[in-house]
PDB file of C-alpha atoms and ligand atoms in Angstrom:
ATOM      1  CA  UNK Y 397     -24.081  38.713 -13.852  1.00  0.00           C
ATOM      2  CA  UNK Y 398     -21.287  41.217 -13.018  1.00  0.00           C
ATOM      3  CA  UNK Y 399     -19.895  42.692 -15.120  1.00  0.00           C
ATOM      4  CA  UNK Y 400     -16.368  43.902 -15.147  1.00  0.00           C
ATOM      5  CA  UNK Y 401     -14.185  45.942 -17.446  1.00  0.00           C
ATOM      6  CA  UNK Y 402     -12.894  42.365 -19.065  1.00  0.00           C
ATOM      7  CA  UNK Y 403     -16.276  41.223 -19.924  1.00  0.00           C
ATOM      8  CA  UNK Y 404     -17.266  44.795 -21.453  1.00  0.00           C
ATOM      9  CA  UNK Y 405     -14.217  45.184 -23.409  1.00  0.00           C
ATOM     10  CA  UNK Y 406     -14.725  42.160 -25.065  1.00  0.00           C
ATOM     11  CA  UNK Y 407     -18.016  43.036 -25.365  1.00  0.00           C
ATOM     12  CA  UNK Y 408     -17.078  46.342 -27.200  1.00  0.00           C
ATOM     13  CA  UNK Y 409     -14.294  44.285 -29.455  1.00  0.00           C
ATOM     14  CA  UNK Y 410     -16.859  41.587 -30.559  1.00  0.00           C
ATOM     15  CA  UNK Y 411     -19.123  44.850 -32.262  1.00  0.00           C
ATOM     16  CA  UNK Y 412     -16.541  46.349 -33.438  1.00  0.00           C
ATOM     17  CA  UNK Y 413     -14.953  43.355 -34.761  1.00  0.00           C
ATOM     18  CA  UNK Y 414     -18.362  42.815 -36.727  1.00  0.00           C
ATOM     19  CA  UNK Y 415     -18.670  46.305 -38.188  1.00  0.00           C
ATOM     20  CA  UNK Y 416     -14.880  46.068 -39.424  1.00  0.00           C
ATOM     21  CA  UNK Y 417     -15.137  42.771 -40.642  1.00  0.00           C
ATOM     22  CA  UNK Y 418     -18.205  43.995 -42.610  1.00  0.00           C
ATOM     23  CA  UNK Y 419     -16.933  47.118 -43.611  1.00  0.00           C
ATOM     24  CA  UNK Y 420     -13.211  45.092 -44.867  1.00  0.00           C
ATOM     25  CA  UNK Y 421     -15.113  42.563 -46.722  1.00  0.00           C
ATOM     26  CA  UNK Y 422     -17.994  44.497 -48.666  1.00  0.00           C
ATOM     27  CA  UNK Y 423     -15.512  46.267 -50.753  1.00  0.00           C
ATOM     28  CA  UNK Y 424     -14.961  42.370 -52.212  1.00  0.00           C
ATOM     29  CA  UNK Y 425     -18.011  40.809 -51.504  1.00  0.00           C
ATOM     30  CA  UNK Y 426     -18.769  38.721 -54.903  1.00  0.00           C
ATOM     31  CA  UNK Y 427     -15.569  39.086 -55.871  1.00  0.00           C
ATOM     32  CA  UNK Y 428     -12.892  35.878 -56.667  1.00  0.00           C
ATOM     33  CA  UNK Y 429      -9.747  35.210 -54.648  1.00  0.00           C
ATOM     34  CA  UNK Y 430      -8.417  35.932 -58.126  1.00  0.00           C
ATOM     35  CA  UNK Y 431      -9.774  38.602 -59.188  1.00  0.00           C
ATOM     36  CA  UNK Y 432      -9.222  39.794 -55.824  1.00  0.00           C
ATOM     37  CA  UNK Y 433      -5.432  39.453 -55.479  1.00  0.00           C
ATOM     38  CA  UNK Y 434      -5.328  40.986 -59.193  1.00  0.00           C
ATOM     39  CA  UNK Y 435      -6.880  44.303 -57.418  1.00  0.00           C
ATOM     40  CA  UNK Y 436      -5.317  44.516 -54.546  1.00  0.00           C
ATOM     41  CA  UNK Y 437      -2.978  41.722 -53.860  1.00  0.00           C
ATOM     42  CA  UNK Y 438      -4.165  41.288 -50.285  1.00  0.00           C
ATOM     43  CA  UNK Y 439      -6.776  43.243 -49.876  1.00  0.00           C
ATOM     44  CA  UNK Y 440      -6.610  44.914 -46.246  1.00  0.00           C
ATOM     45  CA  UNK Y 441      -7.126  48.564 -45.949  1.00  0.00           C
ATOM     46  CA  UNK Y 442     -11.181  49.884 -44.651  1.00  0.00           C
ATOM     47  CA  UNK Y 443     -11.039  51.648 -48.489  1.00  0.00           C
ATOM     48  CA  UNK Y 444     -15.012  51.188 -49.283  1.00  0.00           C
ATOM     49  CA  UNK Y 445     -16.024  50.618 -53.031  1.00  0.00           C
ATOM     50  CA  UNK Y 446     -17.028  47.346 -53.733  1.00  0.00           C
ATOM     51  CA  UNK Y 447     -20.034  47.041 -55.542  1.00  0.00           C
ATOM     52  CA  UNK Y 448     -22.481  49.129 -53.421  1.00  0.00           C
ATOM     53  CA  UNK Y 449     -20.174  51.368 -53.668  1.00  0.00           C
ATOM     54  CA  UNK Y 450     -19.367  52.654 -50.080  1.00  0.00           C
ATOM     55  CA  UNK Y 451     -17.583  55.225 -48.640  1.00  0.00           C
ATOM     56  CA  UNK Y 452     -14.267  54.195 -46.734  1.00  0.00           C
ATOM     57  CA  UNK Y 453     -15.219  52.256 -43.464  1.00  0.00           C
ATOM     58  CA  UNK Y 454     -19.302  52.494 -43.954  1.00  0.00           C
ATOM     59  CA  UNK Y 455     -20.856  48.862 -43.043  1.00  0.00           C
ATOM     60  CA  UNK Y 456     -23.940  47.298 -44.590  1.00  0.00           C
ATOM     61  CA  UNK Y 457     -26.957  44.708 -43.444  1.00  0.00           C
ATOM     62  CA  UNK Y 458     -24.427  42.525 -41.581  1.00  0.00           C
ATOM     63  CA  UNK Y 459     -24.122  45.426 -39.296  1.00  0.00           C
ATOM     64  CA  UNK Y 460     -27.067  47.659 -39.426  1.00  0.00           C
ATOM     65  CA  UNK Y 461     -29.351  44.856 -38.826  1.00  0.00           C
ATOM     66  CA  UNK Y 462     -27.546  44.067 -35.539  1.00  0.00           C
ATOM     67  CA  UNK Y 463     -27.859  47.018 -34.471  1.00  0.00           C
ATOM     68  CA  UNK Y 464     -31.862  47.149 -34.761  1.00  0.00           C
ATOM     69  CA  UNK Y 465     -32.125  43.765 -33.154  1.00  0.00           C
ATOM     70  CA  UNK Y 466     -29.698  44.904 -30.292  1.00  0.00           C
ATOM     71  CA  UNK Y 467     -32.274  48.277 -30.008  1.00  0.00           C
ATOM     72  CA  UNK Y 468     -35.209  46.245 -29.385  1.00  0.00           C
ATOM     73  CA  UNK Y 469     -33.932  43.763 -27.506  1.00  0.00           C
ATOM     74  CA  UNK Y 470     -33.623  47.069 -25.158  1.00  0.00           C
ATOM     75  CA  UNK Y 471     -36.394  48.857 -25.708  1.00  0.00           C
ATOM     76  CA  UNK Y 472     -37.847  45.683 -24.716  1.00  0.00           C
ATOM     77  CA  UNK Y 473     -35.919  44.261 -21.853  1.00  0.00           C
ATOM     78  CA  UNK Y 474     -35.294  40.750 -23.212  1.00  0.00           C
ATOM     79  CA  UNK Y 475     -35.303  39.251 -26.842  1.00  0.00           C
ATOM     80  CA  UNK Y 476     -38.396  39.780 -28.201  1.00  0.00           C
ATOM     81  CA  UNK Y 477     -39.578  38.105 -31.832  1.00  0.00           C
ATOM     82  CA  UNK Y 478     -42.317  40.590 -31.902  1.00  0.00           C
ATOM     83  CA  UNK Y 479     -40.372  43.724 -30.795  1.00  0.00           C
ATOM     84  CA  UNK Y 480     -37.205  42.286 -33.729  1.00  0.00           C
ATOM     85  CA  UNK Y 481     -39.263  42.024 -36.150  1.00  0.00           C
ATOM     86  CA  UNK Y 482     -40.794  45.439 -36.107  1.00  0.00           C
ATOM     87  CA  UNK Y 483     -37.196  46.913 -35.647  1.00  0.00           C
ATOM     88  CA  UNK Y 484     -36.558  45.110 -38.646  1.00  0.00           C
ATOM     89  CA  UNK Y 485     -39.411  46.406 -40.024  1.00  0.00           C
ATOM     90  CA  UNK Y 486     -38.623  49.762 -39.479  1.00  0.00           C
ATOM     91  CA  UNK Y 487     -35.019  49.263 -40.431  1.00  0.00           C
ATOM     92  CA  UNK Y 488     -35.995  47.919 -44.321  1.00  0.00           C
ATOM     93  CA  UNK Y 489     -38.243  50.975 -44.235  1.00  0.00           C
ATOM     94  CA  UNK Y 490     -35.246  53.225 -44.052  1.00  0.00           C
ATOM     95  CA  UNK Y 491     -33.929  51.746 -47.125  1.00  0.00           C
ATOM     96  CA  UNK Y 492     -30.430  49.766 -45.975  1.00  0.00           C
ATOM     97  CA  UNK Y 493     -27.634  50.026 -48.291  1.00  0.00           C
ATOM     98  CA  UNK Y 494     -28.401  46.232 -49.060  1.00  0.00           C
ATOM     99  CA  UNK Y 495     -30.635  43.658 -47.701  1.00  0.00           C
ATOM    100  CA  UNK Y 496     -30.781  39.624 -48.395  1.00  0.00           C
ATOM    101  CA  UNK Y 497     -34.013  38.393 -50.145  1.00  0.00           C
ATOM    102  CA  UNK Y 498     -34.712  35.899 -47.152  1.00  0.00           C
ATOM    103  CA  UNK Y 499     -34.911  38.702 -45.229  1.00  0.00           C
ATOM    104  CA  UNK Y 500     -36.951  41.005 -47.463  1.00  0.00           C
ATOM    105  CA  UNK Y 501     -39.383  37.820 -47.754  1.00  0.00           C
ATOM    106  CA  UNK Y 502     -39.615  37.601 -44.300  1.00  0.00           C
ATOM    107  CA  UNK Y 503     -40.145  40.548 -43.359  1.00  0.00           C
ATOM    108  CA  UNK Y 504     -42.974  41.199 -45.963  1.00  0.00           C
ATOM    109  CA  UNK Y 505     -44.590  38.450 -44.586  1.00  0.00           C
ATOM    110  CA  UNK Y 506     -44.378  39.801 -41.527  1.00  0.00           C
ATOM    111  CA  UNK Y 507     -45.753  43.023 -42.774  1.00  0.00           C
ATOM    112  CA  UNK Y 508     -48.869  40.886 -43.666  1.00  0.00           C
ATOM    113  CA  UNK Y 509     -49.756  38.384 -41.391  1.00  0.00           C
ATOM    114  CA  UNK Y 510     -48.439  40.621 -38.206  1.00  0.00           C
ATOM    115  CA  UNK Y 511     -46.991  36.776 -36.990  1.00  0.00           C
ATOM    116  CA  UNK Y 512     -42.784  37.191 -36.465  1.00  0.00           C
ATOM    117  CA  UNK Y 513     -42.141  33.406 -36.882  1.00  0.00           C
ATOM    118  CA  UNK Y 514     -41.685  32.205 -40.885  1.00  0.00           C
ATOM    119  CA  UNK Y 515     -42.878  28.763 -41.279  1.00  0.00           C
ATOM    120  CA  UNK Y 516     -40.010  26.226 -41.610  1.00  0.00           C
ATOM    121  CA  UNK Y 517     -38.359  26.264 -45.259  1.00  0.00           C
ATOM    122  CA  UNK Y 518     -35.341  24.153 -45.830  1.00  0.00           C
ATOM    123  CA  UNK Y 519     -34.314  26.682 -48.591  1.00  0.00           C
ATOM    124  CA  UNK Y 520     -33.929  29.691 -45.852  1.00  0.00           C
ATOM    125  CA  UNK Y 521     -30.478  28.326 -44.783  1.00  0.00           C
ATOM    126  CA  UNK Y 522     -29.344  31.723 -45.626  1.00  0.00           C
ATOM    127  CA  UNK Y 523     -26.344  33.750 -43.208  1.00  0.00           C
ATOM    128  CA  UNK Y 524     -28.791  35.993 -42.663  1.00  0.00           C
ATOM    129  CA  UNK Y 525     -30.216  35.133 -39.270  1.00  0.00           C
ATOM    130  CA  UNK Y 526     -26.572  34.257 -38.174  1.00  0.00           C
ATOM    131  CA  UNK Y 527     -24.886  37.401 -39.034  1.00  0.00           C
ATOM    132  CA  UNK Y 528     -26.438  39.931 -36.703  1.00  0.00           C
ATOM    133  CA  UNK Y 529     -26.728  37.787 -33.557  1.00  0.00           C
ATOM    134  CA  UNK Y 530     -24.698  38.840 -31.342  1.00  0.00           C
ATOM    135  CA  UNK Y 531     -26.715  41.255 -29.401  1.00  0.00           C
ATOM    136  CA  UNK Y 532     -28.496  38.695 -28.309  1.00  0.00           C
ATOM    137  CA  UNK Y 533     -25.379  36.773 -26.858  1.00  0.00           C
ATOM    138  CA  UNK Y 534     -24.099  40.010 -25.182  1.00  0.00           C
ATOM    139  CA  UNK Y 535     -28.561  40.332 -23.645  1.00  0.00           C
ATOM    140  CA  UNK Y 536     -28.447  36.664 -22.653  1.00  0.00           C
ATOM    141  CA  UNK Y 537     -24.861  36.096 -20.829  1.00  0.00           C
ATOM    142  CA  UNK Y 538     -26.617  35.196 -17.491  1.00  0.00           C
ATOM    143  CA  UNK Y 539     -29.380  32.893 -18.931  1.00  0.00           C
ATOM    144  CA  UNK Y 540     -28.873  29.200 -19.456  1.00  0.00           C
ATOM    145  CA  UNK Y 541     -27.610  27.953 -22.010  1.00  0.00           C
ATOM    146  CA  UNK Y 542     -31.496  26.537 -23.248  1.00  0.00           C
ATOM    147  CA  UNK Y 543     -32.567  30.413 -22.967  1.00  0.00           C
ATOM    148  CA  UNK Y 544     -29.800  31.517 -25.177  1.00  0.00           C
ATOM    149  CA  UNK Y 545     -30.786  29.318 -27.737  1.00  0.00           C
ATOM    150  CA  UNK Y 546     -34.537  29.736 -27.503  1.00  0.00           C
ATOM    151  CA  UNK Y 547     -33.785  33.878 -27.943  1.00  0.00           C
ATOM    152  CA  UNK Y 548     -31.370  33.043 -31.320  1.00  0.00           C
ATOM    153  CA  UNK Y 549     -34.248  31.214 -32.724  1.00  0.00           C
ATOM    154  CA  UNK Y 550     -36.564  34.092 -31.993  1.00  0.00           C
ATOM    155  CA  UNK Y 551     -34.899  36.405 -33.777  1.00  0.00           C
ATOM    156  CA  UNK Y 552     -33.948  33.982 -36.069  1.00  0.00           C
ATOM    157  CA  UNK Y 553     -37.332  32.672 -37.317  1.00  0.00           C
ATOM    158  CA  UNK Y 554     -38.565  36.619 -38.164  1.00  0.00           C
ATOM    159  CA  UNK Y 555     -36.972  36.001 -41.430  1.00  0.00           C
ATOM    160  CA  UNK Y 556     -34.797  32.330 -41.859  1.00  0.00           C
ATOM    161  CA  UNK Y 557     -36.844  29.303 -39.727  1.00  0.00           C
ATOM    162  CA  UNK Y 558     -34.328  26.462 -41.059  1.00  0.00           C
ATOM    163  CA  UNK Y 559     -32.180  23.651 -38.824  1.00  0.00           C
ATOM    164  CA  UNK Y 560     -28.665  24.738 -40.453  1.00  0.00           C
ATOM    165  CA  UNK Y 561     -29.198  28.477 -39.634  1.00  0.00           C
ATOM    166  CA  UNK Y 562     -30.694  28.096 -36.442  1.00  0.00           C
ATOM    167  CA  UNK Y 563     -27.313  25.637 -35.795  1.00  0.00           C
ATOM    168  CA  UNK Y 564     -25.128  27.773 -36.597  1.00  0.00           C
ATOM    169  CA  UNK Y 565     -26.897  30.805 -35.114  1.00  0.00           C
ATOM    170  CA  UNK Y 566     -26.705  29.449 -31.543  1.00  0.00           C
ATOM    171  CA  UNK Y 567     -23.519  28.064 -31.955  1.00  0.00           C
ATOM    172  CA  UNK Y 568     -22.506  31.192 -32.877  1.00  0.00           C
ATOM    173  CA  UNK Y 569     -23.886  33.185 -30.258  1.00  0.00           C
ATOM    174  CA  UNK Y 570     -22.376  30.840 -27.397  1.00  0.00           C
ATOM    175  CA  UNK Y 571     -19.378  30.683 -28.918  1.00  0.00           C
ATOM    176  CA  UNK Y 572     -19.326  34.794 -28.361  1.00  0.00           C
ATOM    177  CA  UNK Y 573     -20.929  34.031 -24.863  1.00  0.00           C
ATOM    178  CA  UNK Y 574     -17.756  31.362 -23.809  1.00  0.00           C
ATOM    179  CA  UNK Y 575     -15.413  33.952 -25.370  1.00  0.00           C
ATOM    180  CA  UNK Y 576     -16.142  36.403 -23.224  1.00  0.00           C
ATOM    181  CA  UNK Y 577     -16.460  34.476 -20.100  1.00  0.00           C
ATOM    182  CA  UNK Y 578     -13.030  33.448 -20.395  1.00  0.00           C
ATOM    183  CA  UNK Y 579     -12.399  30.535 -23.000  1.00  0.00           C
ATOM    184  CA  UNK Y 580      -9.761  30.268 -25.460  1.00  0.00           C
ATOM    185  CA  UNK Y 581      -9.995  29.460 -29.126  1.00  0.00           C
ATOM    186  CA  UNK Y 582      -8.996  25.760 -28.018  1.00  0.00           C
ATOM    187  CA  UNK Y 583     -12.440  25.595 -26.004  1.00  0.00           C
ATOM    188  CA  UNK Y 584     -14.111  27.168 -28.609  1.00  0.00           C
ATOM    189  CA  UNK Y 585     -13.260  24.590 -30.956  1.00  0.00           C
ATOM    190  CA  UNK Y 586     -13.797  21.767 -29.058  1.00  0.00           C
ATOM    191  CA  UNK Y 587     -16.510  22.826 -26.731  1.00  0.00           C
ATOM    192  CA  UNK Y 588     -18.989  24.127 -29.999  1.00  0.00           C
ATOM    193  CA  UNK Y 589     -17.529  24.512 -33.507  1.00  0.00           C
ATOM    194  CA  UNK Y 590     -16.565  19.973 -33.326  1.00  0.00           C
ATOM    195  CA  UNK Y 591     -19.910  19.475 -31.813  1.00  0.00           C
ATOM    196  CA  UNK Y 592     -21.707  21.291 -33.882  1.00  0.00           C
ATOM    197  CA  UNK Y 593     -20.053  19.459 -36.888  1.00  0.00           C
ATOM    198  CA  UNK Y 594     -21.217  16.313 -35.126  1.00  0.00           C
ATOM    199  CA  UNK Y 595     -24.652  16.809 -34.821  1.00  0.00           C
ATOM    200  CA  UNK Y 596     -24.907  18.439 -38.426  1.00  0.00           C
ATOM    201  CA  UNK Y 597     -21.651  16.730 -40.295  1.00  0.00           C
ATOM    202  CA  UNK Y 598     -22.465  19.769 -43.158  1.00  0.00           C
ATOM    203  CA  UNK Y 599     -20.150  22.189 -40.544  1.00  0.00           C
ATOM    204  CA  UNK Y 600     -17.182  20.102 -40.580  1.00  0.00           C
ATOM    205  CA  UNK Y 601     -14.734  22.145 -42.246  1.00  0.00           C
ATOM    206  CA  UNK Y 602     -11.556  20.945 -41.400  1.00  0.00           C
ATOM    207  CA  UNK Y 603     -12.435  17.456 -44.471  1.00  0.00           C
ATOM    208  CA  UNK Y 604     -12.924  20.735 -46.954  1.00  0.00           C
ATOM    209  CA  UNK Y 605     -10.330  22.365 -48.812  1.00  0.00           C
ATOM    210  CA  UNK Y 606      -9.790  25.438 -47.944  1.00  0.00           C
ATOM    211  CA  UNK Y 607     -13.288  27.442 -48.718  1.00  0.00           C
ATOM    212  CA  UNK Y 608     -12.694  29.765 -52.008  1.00  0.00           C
ATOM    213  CA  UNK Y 609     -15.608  31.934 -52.680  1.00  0.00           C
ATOM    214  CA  UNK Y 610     -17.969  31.143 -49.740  1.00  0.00           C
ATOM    215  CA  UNK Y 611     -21.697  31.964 -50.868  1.00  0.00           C
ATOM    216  CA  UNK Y 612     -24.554  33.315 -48.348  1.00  0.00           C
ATOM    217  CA  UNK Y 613     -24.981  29.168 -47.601  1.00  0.00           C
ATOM    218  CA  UNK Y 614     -24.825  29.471 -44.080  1.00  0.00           C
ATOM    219  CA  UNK Y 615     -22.647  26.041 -44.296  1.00  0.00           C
ATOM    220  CA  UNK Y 616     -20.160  27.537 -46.497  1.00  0.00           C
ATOM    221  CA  UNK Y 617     -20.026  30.894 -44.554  1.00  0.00           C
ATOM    222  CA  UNK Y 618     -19.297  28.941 -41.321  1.00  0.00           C
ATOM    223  CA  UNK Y 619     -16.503  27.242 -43.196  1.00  0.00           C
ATOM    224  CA  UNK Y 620     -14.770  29.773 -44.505  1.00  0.00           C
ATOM    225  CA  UNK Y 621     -15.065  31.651 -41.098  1.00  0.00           C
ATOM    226  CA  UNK Y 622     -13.837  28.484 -38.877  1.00  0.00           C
ATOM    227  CA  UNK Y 623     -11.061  27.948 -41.545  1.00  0.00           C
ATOM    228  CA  UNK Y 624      -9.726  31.618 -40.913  1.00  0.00           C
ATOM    229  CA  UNK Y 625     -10.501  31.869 -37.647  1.00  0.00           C
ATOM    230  CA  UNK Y 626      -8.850  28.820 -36.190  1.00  0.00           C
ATOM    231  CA  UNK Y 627      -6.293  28.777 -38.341  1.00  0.00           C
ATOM    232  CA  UNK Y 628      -4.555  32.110 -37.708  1.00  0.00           C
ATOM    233  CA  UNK Y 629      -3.367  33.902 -34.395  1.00  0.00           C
ATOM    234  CA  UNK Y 630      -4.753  37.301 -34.432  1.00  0.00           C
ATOM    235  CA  UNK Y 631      -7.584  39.501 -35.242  1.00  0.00           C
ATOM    236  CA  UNK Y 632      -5.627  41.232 -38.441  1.00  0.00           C
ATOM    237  CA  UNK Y 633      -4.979  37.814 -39.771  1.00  0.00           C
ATOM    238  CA  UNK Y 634      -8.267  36.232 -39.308  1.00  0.00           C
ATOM    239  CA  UNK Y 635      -9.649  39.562 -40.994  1.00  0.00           C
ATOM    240  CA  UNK Y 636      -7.367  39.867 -44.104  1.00  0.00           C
ATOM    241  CA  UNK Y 637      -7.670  35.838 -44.555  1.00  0.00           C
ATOM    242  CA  UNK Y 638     -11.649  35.514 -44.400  1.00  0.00           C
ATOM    243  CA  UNK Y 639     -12.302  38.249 -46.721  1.00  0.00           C
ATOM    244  CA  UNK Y 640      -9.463  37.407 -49.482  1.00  0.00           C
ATOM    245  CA  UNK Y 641     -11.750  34.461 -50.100  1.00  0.00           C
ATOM    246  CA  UNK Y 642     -14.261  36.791 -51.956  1.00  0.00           C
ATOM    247  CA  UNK Y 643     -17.999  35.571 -52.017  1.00  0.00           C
ATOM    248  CA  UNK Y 644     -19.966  37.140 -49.555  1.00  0.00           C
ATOM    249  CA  UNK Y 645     -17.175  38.551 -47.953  1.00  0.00           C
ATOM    250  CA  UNK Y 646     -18.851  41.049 -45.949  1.00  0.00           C
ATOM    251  CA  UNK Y 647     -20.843  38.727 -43.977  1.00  0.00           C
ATOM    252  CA  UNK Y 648     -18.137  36.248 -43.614  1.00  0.00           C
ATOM    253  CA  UNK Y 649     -15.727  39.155 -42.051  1.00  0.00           C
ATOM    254  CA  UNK Y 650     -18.420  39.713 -39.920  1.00  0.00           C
ATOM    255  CA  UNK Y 651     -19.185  36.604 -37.934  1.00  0.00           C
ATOM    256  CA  UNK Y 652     -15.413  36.174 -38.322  1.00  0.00           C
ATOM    257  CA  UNK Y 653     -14.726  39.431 -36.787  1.00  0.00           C
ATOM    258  CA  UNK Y 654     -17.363  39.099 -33.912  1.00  0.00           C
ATOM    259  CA  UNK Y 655     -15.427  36.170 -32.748  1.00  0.00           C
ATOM    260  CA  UNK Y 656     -12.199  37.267 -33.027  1.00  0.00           C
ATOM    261  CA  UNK Y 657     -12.943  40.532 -31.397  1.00  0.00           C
ATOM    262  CA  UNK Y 658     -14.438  38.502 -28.288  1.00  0.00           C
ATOM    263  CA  UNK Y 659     -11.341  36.288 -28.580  1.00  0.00           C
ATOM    264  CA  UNK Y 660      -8.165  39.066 -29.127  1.00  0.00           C
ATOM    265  CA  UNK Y 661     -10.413  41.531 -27.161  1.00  0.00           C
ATOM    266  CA  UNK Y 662     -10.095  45.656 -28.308  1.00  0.00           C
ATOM    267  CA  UNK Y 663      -6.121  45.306 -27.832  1.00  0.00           C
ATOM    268  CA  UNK Y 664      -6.198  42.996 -30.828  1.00  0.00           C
ATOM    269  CA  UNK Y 665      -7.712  45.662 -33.252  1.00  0.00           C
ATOM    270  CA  UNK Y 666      -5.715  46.928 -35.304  1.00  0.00           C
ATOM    271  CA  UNK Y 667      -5.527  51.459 -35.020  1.00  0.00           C
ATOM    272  CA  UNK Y 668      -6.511  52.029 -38.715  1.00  0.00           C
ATOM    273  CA  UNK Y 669      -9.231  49.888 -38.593  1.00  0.00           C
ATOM    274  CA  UNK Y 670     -10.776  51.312 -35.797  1.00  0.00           C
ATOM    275  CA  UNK Y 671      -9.778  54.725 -37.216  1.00  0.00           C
ATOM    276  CA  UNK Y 672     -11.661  53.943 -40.565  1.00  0.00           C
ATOM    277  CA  UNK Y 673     -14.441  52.903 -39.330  1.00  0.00           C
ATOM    278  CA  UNK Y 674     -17.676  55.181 -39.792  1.00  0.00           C
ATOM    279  CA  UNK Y 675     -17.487  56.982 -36.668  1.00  0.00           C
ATOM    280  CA  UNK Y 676     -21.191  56.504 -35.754  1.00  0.00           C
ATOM    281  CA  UNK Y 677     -21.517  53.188 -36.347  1.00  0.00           C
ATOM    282  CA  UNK Y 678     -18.261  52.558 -33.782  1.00  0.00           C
ATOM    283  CA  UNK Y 679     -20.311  54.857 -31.234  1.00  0.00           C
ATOM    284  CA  UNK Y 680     -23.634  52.742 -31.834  1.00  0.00           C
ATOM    285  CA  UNK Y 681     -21.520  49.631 -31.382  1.00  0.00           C
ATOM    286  CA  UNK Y 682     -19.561  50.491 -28.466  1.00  0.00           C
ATOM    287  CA  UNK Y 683     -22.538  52.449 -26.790  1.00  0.00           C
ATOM    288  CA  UNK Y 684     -24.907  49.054 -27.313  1.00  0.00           C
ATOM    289  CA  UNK Y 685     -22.421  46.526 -26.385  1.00  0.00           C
ATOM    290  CA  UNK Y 686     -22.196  48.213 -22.917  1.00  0.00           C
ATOM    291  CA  UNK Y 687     -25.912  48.837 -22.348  1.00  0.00           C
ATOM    292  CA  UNK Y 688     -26.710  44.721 -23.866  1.00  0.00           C
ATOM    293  CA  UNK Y 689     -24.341  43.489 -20.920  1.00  0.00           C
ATOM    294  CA  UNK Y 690     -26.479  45.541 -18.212  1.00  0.00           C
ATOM    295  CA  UNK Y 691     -29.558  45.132 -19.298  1.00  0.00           C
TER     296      UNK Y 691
HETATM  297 MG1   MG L1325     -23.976  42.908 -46.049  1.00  0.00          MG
HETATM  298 MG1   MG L1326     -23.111  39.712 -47.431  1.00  0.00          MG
END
């Protein structure tokens, strides 16, 4: 793979573009549309709060958890179940800000049995696996397409082993791949979000009214990010439109915000966002981003 400055600023906008998105929607997560709009009218400023009560611009799991997987994955050298789910591990042991139960289960099973693959549960259709793939996407540009997918599910199965999150995960991950090897949003949606609602008609989300209050469903957090996401023109948009919908707001800014920041690239990111952002966690991402692409 070579890499150029295009590929690695894109690289750098799809992290930051998660942290953001995480740190803009956690001061709503759970929250209503309504109850939402009553607070802030559009909520839109990196102002922290919410109910884990942040500081201004500090990110939770969404982010964090990324970040651990993107570690080993180069401590490691490749994507390694083993290596993730011992930097998982170690990352519940330094008591995150928040953490999903899927994940908490899985990883104190993992804590137990020493094996980093849950069995298959058709209740673990949690965002959780989905929502802090990308380092893997940004490890794996120069592997085939099978190898990309095979690597999501590894990380994927340390805590969620289910068909709709593994999906999505993949999808999600070449979707961030195609963006930043040159395809528009066009592509995108024709080349992975239609065939993905194809082969697992829960992802269509164009037959569903616009998605109010998406939960941690990975199906309804795909929704709500594909509605915002393909439906507006620019990072700020896509931002301020995914997490106005409330529900698990943090997460869906995320995923939406790792698209749109491989999409609109670091031009596209708005100066007091990238300003408010906890100013280690936009050195970690931009530092990681870079290293992912040479590994
Ligand atoms: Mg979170
Ligand atoms: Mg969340």
């Amino acid at each position: 793979m070579r890499i150029n400055s295009y590929l690695q600023s894109r690289a750098g906008a799809a992290y930051l573009g998660l942290a953001i998105g995480d740190a803009l929607g956690a001061t709503v997560e759970f929250m209503t549309p309504r109850e939402i709009a009553a607070q802030y009218q559009v909520h839109k400023q990196l102002i922290g709060g919410g109910w884990l009560k942040l500081k201004p611009g500090q990110v939770t799991d969404d982010t964090t958890m990324a970040l651990a997987l993107g570690g080993s994955i180069l401590e490691a050298g490749r994507v390694d179940a083993h290596a993730a789910a011992r930097a998982f591990d170690a990352w519940m042991r330094g008591k995150p800000v928040d953490i999903g139960s899927t994940v908490r289960r899985g990883l104190l099973a993992f804590r137990k049995t020493g094996d980093p693959k849950m069995p298959p549960s058709e209740h673990d259709a949690g965002n959780g696996a989905a929502m802090r793939v990308l380092p893997v996407a940004l490890a794996t540009l120069d592997l085939p397409e099978e190898n990309v997918r095979a690597a999501c599910r590894a990380q994927a199965h340390v805590t969620h082993n289910n068909p709709l999150s593994d999906a999505a995960t993949e999808t999600l991950a070449l979707m961030v791949r195609d963006a930043l090897l040159g395809a528009d949003k066009l592509d995108l949606l024709h080349q992975r979000a239609h065939p993905l609602a194809k082969q697992h008609p829960e992802f269509a989300f164009r037959a569903v009214r616009q998605r109010q209050n998406p939960s941690g469903y990975i199906v309804e957090t795909l929704q709500a990010v594909f509605q915002a996401f393909f439906d507006t023109d620019t990072f700020e948009d896509c931002l301020i439109d995914v997490v106005n919908r409330g529900g698990d707001a943090d997460t869906t800014g995320a995923i939406a915000g790792m698209l749109a920041g491989a999409v609109y690239g670091p031009a596209g990111i708005p100066q007091r966002w990238l300003l408010g952002l906890d100013a280690g966690v936009q050195c970690a991402c931009e530092t990681q981003a870079l290293a992912l692409l040479e590994l």
